[in-house]
Short mmCIF file of C-alpha atoms in Angstrom, two decimals:
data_model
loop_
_atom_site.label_atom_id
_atom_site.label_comp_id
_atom_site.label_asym_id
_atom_site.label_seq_id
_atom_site.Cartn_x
_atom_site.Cartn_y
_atom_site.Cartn_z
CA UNK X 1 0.00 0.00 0.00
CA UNK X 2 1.70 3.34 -1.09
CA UNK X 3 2.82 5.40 2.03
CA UNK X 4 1.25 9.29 2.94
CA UNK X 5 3.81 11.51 2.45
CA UNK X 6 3.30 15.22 3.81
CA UNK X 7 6.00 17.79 4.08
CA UNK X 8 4.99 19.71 7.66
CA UNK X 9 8.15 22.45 6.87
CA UNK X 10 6.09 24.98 8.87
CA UNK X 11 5.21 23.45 12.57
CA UNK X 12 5.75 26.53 14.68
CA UNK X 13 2.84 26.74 16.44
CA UNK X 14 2.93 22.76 17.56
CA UNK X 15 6.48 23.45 18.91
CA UNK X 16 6.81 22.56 22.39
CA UNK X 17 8.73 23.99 25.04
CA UNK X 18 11.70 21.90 26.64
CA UNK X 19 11.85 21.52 30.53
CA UNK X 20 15.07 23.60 31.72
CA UNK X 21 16.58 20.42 33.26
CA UNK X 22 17.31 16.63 32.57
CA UNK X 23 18.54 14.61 29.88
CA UNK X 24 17.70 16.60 26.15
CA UNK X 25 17.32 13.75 24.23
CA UNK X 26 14.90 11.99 26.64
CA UNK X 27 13.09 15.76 27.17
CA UNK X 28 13.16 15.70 23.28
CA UNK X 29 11.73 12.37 22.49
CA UNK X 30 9.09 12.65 24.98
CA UNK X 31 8.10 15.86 23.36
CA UNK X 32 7.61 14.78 19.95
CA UNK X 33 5.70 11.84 21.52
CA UNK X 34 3.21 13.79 22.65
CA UNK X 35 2.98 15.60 19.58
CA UNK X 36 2.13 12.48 17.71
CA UNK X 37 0.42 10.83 20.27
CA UNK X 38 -1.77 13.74 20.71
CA UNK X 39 -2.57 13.93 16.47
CA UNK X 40 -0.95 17.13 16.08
CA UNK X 41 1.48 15.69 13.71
CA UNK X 42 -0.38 12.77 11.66
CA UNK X 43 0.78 9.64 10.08
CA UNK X 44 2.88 10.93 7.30
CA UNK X 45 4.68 14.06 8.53
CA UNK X 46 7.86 14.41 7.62
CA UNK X 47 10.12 15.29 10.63
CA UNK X 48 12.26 18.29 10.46
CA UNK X 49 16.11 17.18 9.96
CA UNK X 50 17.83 16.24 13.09
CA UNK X 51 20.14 19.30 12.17
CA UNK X 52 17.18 21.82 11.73
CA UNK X 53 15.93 20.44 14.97
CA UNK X 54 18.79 20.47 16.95
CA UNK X 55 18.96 24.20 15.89
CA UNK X 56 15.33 24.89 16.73
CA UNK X 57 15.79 23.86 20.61
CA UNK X 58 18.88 24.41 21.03
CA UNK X 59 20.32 20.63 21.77
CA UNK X 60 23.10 18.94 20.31
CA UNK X 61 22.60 17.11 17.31
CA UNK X 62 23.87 13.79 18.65
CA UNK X 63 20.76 14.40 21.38
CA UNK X 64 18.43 14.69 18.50
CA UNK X 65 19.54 11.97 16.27
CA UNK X 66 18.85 9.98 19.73
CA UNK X 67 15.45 11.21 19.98
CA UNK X 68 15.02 10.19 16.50
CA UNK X 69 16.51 6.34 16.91
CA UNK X 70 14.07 6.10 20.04
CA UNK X 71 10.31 7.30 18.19
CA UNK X 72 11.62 4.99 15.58
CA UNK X 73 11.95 1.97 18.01
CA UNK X 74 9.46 2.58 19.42
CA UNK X 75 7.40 2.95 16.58
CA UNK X 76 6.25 6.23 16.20
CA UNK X 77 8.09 7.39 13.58
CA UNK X 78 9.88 5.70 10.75
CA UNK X 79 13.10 5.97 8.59
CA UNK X 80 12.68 6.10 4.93
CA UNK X 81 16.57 5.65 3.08
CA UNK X 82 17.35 9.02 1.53
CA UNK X 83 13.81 10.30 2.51
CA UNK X 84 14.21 11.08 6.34
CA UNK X 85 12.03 10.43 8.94
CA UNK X 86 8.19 10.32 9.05
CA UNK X 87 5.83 9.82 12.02
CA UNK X 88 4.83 6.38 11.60
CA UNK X 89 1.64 5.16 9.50
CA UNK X 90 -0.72 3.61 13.23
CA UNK X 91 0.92 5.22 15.68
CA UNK X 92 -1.13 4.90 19.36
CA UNK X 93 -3.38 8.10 19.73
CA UNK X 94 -4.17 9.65 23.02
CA UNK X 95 -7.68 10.02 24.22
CA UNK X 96 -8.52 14.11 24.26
CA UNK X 97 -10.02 14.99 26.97
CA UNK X 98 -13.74 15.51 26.23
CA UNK X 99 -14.71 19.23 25.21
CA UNK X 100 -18.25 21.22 25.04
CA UNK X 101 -19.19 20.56 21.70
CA UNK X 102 -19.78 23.90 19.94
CA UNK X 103 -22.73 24.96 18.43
CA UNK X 104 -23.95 22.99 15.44
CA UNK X 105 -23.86 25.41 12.01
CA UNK X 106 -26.62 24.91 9.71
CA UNK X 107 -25.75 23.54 6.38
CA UNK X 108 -27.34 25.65 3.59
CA UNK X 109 -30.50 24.00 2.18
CA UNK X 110 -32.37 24.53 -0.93
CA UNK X 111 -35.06 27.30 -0.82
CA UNK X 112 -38.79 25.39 -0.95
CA UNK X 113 -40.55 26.29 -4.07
CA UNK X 114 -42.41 29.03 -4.00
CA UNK X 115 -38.93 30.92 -1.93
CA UNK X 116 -37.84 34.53 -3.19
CA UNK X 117 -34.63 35.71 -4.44
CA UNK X 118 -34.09 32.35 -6.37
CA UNK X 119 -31.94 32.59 -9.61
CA UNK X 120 -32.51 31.62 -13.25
CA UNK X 121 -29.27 30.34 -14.58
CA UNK X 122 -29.45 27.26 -16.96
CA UNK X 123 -26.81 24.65 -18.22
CA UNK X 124 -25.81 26.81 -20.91
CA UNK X 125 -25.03 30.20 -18.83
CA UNK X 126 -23.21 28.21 -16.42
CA UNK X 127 -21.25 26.25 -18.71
CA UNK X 128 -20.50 29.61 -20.48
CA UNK X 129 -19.23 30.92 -17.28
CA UNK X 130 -17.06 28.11 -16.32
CA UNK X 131 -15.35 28.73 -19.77
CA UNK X 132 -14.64 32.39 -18.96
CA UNK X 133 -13.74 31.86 -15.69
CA UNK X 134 -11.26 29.53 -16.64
CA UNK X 135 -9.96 31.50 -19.34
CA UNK X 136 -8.99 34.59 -16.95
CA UNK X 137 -7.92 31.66 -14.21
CA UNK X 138 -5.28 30.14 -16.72
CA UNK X 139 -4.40 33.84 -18.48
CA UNK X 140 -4.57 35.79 -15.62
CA UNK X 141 -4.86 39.99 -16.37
CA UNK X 142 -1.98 41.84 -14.66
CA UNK X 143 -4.90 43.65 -12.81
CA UNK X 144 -5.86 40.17 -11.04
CA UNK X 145 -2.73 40.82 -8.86
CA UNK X 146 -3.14 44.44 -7.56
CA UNK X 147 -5.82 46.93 -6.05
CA UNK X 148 -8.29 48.15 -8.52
CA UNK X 149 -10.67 50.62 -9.52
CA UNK X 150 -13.35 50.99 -6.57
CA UNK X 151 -15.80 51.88 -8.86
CA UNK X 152 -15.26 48.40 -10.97
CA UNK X 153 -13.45 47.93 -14.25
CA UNK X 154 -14.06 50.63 -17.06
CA UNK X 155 -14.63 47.57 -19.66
CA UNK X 156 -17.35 46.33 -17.65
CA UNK X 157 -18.82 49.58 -16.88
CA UNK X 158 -19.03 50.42 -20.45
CA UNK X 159 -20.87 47.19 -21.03
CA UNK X 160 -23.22 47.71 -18.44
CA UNK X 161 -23.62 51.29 -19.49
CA UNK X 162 -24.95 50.46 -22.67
CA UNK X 163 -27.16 47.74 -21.68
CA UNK X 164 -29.11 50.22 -19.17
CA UNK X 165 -29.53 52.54 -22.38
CA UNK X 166 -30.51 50.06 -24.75
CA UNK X 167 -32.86 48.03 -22.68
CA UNK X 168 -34.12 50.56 -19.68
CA UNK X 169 -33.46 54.10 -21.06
CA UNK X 170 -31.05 54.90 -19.05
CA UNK X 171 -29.27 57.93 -19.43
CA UNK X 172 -25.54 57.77 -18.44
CA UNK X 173 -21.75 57.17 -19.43
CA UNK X 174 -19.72 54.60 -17.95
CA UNK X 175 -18.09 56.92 -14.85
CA UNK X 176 -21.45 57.01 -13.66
CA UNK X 177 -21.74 53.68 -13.18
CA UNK X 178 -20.77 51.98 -9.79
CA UNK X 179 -19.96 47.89 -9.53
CA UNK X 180 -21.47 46.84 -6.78
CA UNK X 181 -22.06 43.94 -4.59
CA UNK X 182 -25.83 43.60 -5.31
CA UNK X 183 -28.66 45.36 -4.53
CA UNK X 184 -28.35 45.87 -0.61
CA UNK X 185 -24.94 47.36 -0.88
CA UNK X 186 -25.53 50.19 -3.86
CA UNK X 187 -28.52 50.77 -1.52
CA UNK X 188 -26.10 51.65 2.07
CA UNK X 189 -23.24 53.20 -0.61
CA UNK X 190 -26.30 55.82 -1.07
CA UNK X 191 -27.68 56.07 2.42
CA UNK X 192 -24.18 56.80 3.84
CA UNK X 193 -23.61 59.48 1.11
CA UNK X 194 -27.08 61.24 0.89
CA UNK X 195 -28.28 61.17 4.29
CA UNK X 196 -27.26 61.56 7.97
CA UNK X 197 -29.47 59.78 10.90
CA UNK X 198 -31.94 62.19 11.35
CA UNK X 199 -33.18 63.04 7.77
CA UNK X 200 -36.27 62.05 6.95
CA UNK X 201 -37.27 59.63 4.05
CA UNK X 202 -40.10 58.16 2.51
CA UNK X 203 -40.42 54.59 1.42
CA UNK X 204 -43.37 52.75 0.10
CA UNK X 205 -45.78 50.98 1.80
CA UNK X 206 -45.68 48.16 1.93
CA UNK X 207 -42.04 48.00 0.88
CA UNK X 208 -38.68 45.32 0.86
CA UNK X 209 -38.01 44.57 4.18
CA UNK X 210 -34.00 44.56 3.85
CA UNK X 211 -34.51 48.11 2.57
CA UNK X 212 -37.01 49.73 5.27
CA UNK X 213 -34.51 47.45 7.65
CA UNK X 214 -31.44 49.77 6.13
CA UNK X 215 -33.15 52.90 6.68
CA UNK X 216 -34.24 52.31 10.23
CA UNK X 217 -31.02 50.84 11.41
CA UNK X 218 -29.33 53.99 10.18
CA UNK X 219 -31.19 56.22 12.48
CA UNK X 220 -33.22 57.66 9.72
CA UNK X 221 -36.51 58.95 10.19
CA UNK X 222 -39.07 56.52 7.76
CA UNK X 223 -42.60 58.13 6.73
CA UNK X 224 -44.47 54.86 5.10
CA UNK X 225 -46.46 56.60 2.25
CA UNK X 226 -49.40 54.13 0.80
CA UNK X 227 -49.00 52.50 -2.67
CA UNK X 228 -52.22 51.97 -4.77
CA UNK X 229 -52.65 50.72 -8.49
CA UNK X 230 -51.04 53.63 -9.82
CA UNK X 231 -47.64 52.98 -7.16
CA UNK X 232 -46.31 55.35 -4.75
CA UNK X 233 -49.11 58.15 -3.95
CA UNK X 234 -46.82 61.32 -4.35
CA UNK X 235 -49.41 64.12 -3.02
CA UNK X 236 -49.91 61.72 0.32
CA UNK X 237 -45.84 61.73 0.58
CA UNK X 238 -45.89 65.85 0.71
CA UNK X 239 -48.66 66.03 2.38
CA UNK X 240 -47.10 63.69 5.27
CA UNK X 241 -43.47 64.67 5.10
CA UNK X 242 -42.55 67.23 2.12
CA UNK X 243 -39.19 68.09 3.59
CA UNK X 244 -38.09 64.22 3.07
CA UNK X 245 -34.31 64.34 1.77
CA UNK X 246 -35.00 61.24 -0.38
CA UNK X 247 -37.42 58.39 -1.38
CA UNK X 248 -36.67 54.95 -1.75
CA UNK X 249 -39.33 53.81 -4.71
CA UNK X 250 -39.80 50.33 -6.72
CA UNK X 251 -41.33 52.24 -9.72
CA UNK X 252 -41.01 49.17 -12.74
CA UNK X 253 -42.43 46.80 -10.33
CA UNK X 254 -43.41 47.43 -6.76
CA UNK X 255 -42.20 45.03 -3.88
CA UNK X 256 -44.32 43.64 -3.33
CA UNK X 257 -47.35 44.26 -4.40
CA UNK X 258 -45.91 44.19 -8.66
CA UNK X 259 -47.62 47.58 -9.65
CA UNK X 260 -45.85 49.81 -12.39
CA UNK X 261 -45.64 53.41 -11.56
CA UNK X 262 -47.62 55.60 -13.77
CA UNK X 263 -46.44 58.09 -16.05
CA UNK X 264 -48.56 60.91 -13.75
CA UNK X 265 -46.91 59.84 -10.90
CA UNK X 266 -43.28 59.66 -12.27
CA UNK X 267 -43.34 62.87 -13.61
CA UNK X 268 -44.74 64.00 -10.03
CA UNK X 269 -42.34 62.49 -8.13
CA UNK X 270 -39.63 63.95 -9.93
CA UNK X 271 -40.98 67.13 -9.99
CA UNK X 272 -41.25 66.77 -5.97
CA UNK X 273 -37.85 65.71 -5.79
CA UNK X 274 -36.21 68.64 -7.96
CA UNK X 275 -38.43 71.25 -6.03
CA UNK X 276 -37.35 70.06 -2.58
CA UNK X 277 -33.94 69.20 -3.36
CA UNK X 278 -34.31 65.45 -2.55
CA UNK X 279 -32.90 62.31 -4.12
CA UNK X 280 -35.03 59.34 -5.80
CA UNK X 281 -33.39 55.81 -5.13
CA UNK X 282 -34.52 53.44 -7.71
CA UNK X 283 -34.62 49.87 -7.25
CA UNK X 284 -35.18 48.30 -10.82
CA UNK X 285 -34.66 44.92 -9.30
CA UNK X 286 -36.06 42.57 -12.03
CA UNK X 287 -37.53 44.92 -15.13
CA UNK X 288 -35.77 42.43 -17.33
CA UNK X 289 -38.63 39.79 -16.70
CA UNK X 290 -41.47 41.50 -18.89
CA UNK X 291 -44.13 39.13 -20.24
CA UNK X 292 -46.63 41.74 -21.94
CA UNK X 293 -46.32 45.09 -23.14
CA UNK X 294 -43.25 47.67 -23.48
CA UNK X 295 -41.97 48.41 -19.98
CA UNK X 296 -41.84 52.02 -18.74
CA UNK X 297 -38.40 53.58 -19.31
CA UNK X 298 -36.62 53.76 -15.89
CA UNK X 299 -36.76 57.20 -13.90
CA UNK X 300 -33.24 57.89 -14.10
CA UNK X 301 -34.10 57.98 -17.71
CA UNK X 302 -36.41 60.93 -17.73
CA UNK X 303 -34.71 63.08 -14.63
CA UNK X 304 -32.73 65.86 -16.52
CA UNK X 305 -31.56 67.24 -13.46
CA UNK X 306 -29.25 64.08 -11.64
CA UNK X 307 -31.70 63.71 -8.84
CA UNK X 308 -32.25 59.79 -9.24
CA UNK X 309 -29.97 57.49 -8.39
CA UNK X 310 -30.50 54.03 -10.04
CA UNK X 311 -29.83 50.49 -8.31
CA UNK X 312 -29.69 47.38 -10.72
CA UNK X 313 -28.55 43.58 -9.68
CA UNK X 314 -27.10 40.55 -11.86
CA UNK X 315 -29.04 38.60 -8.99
CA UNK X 316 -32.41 37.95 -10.22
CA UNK X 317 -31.07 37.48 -13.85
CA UNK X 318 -28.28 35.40 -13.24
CA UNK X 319 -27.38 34.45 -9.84
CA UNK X 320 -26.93 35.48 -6.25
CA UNK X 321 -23.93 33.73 -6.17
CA UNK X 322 -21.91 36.54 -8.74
CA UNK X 323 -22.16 39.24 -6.07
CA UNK X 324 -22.81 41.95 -8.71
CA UNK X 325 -25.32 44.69 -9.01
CA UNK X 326 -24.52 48.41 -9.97
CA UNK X 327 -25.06 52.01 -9.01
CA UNK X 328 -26.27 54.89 -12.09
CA UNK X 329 -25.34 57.92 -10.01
CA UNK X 330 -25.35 61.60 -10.19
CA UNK X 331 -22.02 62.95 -11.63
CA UNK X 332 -21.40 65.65 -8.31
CA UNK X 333 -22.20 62.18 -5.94
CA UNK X 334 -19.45 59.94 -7.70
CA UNK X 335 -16.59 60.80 -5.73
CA UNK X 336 -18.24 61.03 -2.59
CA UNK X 337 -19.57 57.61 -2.76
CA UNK X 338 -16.32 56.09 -4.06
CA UNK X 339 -14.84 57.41 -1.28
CA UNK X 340 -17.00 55.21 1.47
CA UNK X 341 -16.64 52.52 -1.56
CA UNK X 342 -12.90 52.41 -0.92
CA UNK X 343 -13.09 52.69 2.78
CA UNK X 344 -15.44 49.46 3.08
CA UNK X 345 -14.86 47.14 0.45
CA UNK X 346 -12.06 48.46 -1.67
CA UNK X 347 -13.14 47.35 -5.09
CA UNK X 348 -15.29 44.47 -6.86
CA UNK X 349 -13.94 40.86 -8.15
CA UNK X 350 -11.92 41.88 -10.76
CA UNK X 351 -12.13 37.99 -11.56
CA UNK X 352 -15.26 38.20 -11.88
CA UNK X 353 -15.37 41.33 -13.56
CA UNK X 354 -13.73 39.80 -16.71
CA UNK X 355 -16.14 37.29 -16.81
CA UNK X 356 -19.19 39.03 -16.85
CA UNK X 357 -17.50 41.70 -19.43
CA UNK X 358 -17.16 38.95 -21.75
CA UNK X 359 -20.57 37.41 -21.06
CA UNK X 360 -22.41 41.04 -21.91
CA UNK X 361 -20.22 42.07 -25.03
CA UNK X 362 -20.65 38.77 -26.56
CA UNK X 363 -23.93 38.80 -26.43
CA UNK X 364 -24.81 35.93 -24.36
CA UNK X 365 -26.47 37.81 -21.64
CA UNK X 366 -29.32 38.69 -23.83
CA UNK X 367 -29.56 34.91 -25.22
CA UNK X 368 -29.15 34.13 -21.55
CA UNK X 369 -32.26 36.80 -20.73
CA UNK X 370 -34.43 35.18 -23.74
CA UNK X 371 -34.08 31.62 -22.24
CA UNK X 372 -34.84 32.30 -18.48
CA UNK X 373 -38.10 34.64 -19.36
CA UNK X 374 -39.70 31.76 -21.20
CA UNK X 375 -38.26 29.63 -18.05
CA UNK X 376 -40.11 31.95 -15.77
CA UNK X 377 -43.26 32.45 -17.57
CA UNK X 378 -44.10 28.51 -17.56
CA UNK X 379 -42.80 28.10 -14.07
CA UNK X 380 -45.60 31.16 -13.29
CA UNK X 381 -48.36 29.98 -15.71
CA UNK X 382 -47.79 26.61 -13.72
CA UNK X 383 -48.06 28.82 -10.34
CA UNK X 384 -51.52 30.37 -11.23
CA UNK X 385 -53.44 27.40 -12.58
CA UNK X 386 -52.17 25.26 -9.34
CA UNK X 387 -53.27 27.95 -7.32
CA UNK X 388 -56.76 28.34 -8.10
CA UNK X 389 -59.60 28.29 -4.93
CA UNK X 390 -61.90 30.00 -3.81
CA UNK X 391 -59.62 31.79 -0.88
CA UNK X 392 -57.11 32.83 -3.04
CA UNK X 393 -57.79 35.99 -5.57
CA UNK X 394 -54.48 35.74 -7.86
CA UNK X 395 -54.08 38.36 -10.44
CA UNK X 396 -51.41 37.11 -13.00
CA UNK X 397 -48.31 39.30 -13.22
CA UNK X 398 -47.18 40.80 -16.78
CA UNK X 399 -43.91 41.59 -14.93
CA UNK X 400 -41.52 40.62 -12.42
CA UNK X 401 -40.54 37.14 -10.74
CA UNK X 402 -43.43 36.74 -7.74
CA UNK X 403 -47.03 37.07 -7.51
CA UNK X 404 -49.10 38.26 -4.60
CA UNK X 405 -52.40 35.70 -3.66
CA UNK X 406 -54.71 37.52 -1.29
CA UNK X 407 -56.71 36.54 0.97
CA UNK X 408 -59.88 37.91 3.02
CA UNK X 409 -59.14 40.79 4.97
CA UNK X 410 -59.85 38.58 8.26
CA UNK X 411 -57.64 36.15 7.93
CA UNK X 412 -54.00 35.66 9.58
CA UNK X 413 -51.54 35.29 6.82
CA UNK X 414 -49.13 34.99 8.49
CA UNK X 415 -50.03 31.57 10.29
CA UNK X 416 -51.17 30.66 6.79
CA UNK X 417 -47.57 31.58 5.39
CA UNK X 418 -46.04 29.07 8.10
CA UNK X 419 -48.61 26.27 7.01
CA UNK X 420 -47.78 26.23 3.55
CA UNK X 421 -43.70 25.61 4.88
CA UNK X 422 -44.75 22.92 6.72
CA UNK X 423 -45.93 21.23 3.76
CA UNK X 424 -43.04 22.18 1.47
CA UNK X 425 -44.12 25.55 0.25
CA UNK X 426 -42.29 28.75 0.81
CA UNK X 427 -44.26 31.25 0.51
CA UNK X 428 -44.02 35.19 2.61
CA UNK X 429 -47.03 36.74 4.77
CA UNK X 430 -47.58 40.37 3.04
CA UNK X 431 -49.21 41.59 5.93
CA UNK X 432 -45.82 42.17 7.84
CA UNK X 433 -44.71 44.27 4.92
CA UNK X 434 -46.53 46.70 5.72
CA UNK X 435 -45.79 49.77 8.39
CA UNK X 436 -49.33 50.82 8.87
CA UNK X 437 -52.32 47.88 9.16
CA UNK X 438 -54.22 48.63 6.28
CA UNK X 439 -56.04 45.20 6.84
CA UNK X 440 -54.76 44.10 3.49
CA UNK X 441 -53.57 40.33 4.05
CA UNK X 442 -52.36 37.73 1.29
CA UNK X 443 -49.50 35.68 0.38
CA UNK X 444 -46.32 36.60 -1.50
CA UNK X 445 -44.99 33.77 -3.63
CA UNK X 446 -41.54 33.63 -5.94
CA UNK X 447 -41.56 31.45 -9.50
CA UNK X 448 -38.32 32.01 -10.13
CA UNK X 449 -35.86 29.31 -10.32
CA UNK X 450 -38.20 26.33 -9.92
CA UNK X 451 -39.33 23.73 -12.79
CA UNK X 452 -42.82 24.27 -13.23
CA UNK X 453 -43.70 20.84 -12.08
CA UNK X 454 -42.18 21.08 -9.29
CA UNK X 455 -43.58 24.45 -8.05
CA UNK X 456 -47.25 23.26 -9.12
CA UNK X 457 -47.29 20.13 -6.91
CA UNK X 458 -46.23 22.44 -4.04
CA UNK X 459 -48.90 24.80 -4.66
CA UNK X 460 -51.45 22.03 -4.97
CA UNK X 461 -50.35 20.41 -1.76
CA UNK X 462 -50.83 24.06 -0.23
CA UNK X 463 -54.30 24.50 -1.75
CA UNK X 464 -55.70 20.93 -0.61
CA UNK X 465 -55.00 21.73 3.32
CA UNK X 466 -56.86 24.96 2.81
#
């Protein structure tokens, strides 16, 4: 049977310390014992030299090539010709003293269907990106081995540049754009430039959780202003709080309830913002997933006076896992933000970076986009028919990656929410969305990343225990 051979050249920290008096090579054998017996040097270290270790404690050599001779007969170690000498392959372990056992860490598990925030990436994409990724692994970029750009690599802010303009109307050059790492961290690279605790904000209502959850953890002061069909209901925002120094807004389609902001309301809400000197944060988290009729072009898009700044994500079209999203930002905000940018995370996977560069200007982003929205439309065509009863009112979504099933005013969502996990469906209470009670109760459910089969049976088992 072919021997374990591992070179330990670096066993500093398992040195021990030599009593002051007595024989050294009996003081050095019994050392080195109890480093094997105890498993911190396993079957198949290589011993230092006896020269090395006669060095490292200070003992003659002849004391260490003793030391040596006795492990060996002992049979602790062994002597290979022309190798050296290993600790021995079964060597006699010491039983450790029993220990509190720390606390278990949860394994990750797979999201039940019906979960949010689940990707879309297919065979091909991922295949694609293995190729890329091995490409820049095996012809590494000079820029792989230095500190970069905080803002993220000009060639993939062009890319991303042009994409905005082409496919959301975005008007802006590549040094306004900002590589991020997703959503949730463009979002606190704006709070910590715009605002100070204190400042009041609006934010719709109901809004995304991790967002209001930003905003109140930063000491700012949130006024909830109601969405209806049309979105965020500007005149009730000045009429509650017109001094607000920003607005966080979902305008494409609202979190979570999946209305589009009109045109009345856009223009409105920029002409609010200009008039009161306030900022517009827009989250366009997943505008790429239209199923009927043009989209809206993006706010940012029709602001003329850099009072929007835009938040996008690679999350919901290709995977959590990348860690990318990106800032638009006002020209006279860049540096400011790039500064807390390089104070907290320095700059963006340049890795990565090349990558995803590659995977926009060679088109296979909007192949990749063209795949996943038919993926998603059968997975939520799949969703609606499954979910049909009479408690449920489900309205199907031309946009976006969930749908909301309400319920009777009456009833407790959110126990209904933690029925539908027990039976394998994982599905959010909308209730707790909201800041104010507005009675308004249903059931917020992703289709994203799920085969349709599998999300339907789900649903079904749901429905039946209703």
């Amino acid at each position: 049977m072919a021997k374990t051979i591992r070179t330990n050249s670096d066993w500093s920290a398992n040195t021990p310390v030599l009593p002051a008096m007595g024989p050294r090579r009996l003081a050095l054998y019994r050392a080195l014992r109890g480093l094997i017996e105890s498993g911190q040097m396993r079957p198949g270290d290589k011993l230092p030299t006896t020269r090395d270790i006669a060095k490292r404690f200070g003992v003659s050599r002849g004391a260490a090539v003793a030391a040596y001779e006795m492990l060996v007969a002992d049979g602790f170690a062994e002597a290979r010709v022309g190798a050296g000498t290993y600790v021995a392959e079964a060597v006699p372990l010491v039983q450790a003293a029993p220990v509190q056992e720390p606390a278990v860490v949860e394994e990750a598990v797979a999201p039940l269907p019906g979960a949010l925030g689940c990707s879309t990436a297919d065979e091909t994409t991922l295949r694609i990106f293995r190729m890329l990724m091995n490409r820049h692994l095996t012809q590494p970029s000079a820029r792989h081995f230095h500190y970069n750009d905080p803002a993220g690599s000009h060639a993939l802010r062009v890319e991303v540049a042009a994409y905005l303009k082409a496919a959301r109307g975005v008007n802006c050059t590549p040094d306004q754009v900002i590589m991020t790492a997703g959503t949730q961290q463009g979002l606190d690279l704006a709070v910590r430039a715009l605002l100070k605790p204190g400042d009041p904000v609006w934010i719709e209502d109901p809004c995304y959780a991790a967002a209001r959850e930003l905003f109140e953890g930063t000491g700012l002061s949130v006024t909830p202003v109601p969405v209806d069909g049309e979105g965020i209901d500007v005149a009730s925002g000045i009429a509650a709080r017109p001094d607000a120094k920003a607005v966080y807004v979902t305008p494409s389609h609202q979190y979570p309830l999946g209305v589009t902001l009109s045109m009345a309301r856009r223009l409105a809400l920029i002409d609010w913002a200009r008039e009161a000197g306030a900022y517009i944060i827009e989250d366009d988290y997943d505008s790429e997933f239209r199923f009927a009729g043009p989209p809206l072009s993006a706010l940012q898009g029709i602001d003329g006076q850099e009072r929007v700044i835009y938040l996008g994500t690679f999350s919901k079209t290709l995977l959590p896992g990348f860690r990318f999203g990106y800032l638009v930002v006002p020209r006279h905000l860049r540096e400011r933000i790039l500064t807390i940018r390089r104070l907290t995370d320095r700059f963006p996977s340049t890795l990565a970076e090349d990558a995803l560069t590659e995977f926009l200007r060679d088109g296979h982003f909007s192949a990749h986009i063209k795949r996943a929205r038919k993926r998603v439309k059968a997975a939520r065509d799949a969703l609606v028919e499954a979910l049909q009863c009479d408690r449920l009112r489900v309205t199907v979504p031309e946009q976006g990656l969930h749908l909301v099933a309400e319920l009777e005013s009456g009833e407790d969502d959110v126990a209904l929410a933690a029925m539908a996990r027990t039976v394998g469906f994982g599905v959010k209470a909308l209730s707790p969305l909201y800041q104010r009670d507005t009675g308004r109760r249903g059931l917020v459910i992703g289709f994203s990343g799920f085969a349709p089969d599998v999300l339907a049976a789900a649903a079904r088992r749901f429905v039946s225990g209703l």
